[in-house]
mmCIF file of N, CA and C in Angstrom:
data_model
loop_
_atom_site.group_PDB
_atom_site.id
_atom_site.type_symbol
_atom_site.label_atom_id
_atom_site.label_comp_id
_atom_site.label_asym_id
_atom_site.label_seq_id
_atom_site.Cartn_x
_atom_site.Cartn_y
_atom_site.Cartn_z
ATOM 1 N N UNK H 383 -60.277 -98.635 50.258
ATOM 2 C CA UNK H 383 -60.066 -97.774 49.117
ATOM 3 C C UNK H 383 -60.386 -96.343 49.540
ATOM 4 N N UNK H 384 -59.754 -95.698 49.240
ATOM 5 C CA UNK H 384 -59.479 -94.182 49.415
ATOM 6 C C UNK H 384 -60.050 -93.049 47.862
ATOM 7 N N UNK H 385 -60.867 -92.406 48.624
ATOM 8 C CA UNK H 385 -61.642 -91.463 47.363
ATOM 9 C C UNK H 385 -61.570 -90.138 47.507
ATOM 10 N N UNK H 386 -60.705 -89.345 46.699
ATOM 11 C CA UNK H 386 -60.447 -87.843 46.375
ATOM 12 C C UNK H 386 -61.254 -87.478 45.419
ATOM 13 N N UNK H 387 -62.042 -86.639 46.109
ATOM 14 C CA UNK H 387 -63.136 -85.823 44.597
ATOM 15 C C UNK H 387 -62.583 -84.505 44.169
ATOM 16 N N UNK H 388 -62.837 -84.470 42.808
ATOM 17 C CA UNK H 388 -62.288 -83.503 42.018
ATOM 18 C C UNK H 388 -63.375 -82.205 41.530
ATOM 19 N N UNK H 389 -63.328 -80.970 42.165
ATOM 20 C CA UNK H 389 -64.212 -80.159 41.655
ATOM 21 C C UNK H 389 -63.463 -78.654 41.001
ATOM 22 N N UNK H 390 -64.959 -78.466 40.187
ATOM 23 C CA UNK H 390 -63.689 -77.067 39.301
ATOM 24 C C UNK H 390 -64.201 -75.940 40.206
ATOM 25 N N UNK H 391 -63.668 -74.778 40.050
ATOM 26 C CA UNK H 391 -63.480 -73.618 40.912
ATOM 27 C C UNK H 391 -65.084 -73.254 40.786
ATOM 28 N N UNK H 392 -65.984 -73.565 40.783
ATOM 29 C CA UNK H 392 -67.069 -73.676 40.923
ATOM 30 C C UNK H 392 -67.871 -74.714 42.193
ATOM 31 N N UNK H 393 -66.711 -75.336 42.272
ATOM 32 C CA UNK H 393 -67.551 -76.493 43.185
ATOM 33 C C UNK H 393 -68.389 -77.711 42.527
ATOM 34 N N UNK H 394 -68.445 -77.974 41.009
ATOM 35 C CA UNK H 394 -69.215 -78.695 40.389
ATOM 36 C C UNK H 394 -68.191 -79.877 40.882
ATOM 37 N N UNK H 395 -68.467 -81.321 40.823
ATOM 38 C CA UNK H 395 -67.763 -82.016 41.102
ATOM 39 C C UNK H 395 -67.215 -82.711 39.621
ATOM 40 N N UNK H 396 -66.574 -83.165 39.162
ATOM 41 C CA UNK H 396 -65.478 -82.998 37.663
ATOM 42 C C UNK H 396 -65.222 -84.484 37.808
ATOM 43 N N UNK H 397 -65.296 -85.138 39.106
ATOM 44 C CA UNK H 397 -64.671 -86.267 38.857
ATOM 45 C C UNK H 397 -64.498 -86.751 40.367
ATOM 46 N N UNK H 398 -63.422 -88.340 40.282
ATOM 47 C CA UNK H 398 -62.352 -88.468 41.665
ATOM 48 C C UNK H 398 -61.447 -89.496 41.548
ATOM 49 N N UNK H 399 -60.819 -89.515 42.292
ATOM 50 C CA UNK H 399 -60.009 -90.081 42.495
ATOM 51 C C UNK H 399 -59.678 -91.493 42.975
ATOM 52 N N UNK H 400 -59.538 -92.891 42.929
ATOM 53 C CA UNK H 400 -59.793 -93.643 43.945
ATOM 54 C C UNK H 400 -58.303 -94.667 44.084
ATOM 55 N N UNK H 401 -57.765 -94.555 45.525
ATOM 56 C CA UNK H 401 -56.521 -95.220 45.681
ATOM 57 C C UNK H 401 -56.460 -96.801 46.414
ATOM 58 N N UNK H 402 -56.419 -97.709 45.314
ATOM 59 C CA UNK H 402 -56.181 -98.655 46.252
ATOM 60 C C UNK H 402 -55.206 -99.222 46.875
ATOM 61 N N UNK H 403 -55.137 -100.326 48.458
ATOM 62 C CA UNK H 403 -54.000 -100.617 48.963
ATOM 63 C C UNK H 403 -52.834 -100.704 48.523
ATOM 64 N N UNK H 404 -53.062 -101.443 47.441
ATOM 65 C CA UNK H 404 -51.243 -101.413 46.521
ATOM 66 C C UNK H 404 -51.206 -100.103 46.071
ATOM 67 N N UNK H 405 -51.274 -98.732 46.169
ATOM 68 C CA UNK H 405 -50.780 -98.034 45.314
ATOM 69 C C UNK H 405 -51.285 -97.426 44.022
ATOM 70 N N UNK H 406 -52.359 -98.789 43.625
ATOM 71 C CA UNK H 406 -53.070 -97.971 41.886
ATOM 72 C C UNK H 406 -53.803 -97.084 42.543
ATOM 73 N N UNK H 407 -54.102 -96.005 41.401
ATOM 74 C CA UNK H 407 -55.013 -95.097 41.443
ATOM 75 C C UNK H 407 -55.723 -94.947 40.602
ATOM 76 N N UNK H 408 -56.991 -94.882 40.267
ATOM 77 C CA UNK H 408 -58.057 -94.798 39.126
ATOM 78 C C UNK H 408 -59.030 -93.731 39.232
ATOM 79 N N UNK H 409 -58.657 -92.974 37.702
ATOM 80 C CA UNK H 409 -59.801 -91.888 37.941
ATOM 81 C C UNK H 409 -61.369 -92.015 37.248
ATOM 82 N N UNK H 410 -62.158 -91.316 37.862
ATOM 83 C CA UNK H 410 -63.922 -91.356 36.914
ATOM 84 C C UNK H 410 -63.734 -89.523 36.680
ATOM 85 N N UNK H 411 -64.747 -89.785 35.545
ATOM 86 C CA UNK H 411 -65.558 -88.643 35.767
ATOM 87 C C UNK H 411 -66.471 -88.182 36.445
ATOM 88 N N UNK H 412 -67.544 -87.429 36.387
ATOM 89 C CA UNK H 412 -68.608 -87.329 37.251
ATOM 90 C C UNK H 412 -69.645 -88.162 36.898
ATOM 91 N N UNK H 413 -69.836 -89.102 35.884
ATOM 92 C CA UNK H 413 -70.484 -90.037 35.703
ATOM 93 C C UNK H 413 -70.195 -91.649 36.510
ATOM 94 N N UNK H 414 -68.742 -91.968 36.354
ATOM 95 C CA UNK H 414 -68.527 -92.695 37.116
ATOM 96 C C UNK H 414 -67.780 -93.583 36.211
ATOM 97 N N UNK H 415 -67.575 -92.736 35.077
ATOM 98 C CA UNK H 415 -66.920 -93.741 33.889
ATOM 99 C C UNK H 415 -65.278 -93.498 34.369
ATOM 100 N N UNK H 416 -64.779 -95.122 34.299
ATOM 101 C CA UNK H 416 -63.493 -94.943 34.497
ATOM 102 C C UNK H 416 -62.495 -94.431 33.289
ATOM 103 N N UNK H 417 -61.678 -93.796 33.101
ATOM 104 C CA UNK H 417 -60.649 -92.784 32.712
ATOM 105 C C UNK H 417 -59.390 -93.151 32.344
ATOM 106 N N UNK H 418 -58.670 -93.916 33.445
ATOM 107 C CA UNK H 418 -57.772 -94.241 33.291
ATOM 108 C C UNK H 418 -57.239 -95.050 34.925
ATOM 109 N N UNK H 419 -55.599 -95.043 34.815
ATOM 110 C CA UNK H 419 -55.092 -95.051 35.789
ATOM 111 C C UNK H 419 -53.703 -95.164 36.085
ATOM 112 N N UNK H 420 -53.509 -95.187 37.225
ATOM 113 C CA UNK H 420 -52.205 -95.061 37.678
ATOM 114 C C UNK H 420 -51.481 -96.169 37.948
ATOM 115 N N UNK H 421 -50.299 -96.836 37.560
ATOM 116 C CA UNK H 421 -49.529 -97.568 38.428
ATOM 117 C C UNK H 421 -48.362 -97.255 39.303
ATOM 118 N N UNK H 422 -48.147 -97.626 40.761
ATOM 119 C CA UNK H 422 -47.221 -96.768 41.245
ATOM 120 C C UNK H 422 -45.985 -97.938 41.249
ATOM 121 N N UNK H 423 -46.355 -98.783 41.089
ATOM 122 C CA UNK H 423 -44.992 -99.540 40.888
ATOM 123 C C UNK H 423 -44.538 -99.532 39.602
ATOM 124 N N UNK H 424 -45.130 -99.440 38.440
ATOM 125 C CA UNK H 424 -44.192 -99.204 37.456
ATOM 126 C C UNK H 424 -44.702 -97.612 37.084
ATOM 127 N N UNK H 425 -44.889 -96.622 37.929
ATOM 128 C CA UNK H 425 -44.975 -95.803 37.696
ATOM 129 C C UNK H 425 -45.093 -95.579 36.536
ATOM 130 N N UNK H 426 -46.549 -95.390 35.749
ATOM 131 C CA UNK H 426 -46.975 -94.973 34.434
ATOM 132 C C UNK H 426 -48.405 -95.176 34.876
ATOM 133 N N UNK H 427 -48.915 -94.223 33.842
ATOM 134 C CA UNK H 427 -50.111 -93.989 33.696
ATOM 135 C C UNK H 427 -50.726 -94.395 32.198
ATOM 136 N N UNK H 428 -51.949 -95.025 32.254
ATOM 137 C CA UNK H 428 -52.727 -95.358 30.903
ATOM 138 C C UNK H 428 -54.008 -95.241 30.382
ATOM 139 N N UNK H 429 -54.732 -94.731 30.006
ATOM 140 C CA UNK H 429 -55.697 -94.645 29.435
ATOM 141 C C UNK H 429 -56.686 -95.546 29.172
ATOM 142 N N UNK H 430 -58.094 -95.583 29.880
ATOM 143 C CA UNK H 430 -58.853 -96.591 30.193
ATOM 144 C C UNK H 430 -59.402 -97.017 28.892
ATOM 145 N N UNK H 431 -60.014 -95.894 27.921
ATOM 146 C CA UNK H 431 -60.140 -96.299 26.552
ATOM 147 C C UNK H 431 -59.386 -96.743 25.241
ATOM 148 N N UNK H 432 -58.604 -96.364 25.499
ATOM 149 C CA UNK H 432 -57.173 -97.120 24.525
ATOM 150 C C UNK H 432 -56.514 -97.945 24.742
ATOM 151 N N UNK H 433 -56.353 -97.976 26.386
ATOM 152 C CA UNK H 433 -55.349 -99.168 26.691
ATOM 153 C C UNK H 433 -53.756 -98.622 26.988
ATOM 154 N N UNK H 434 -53.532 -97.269 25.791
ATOM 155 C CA UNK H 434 -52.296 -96.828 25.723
ATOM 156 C C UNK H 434 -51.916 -95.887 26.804
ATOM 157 N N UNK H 435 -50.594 -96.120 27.102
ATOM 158 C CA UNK H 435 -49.874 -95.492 28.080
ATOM 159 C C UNK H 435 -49.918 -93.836 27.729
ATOM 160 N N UNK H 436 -50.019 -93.447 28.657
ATOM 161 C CA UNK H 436 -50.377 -91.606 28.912
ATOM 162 C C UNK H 436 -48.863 -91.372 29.259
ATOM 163 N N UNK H 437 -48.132 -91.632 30.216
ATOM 164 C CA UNK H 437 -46.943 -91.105 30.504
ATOM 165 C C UNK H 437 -46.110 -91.497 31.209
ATOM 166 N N UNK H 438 -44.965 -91.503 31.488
ATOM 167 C CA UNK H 438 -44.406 -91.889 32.810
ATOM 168 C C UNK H 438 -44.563 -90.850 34.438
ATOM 169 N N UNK H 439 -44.936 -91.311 35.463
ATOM 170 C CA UNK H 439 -45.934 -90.533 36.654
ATOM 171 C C UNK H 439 -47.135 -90.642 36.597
ATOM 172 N N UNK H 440 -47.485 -89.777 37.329
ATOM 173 C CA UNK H 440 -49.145 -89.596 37.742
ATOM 174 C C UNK H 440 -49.390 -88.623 37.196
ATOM 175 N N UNK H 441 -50.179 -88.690 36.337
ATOM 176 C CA UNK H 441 -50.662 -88.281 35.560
ATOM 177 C C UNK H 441 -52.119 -88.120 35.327
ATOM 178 N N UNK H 442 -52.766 -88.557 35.734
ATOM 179 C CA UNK H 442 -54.366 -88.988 36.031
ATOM 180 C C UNK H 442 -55.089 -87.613 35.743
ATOM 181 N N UNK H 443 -54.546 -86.525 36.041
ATOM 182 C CA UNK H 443 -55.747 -85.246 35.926
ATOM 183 C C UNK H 443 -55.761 -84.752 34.711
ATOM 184 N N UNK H 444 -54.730 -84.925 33.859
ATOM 185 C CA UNK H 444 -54.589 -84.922 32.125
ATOM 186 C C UNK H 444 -55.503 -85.489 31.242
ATOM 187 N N UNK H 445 -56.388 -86.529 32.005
ATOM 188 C CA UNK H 445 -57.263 -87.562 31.125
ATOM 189 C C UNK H 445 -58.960 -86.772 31.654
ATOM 190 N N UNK H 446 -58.740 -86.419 32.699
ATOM 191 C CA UNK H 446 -60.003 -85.376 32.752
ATOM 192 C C UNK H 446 -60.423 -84.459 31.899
#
């Protein structure tokens, strides 16, 4: 698994990123609470607390 951290123009860290082998991608905040995520095979993105779909793409930095 592959981890991109997300910081604001400050350098605070905001969050990251994490990609696994197939393709999903799942974001946290800086707590570590998951957010949401990505699917790259059916390309859409959804919302970890609702359940509901965010969009079609990647979309993941919208839920930050």
């Amino acid at each position: 698994m592959n981890r991109t951290q997300l910081r604001d123009d400050k350098g605070k860290l905001t969050g990251w990123i994490e990609t696994a082998n197939s393709g999903r991608k799942k974001i946290r905040n800086s707590r570590g609470a998951l957010l949401g995520w990505y699917d790259a095979t059916s390309d859409k993105t959804t919302c970890a607390r609702t359940g509901r779909l965010i969009g079609i793409g990647d979309q993941l930095s919208s839920l930050l």
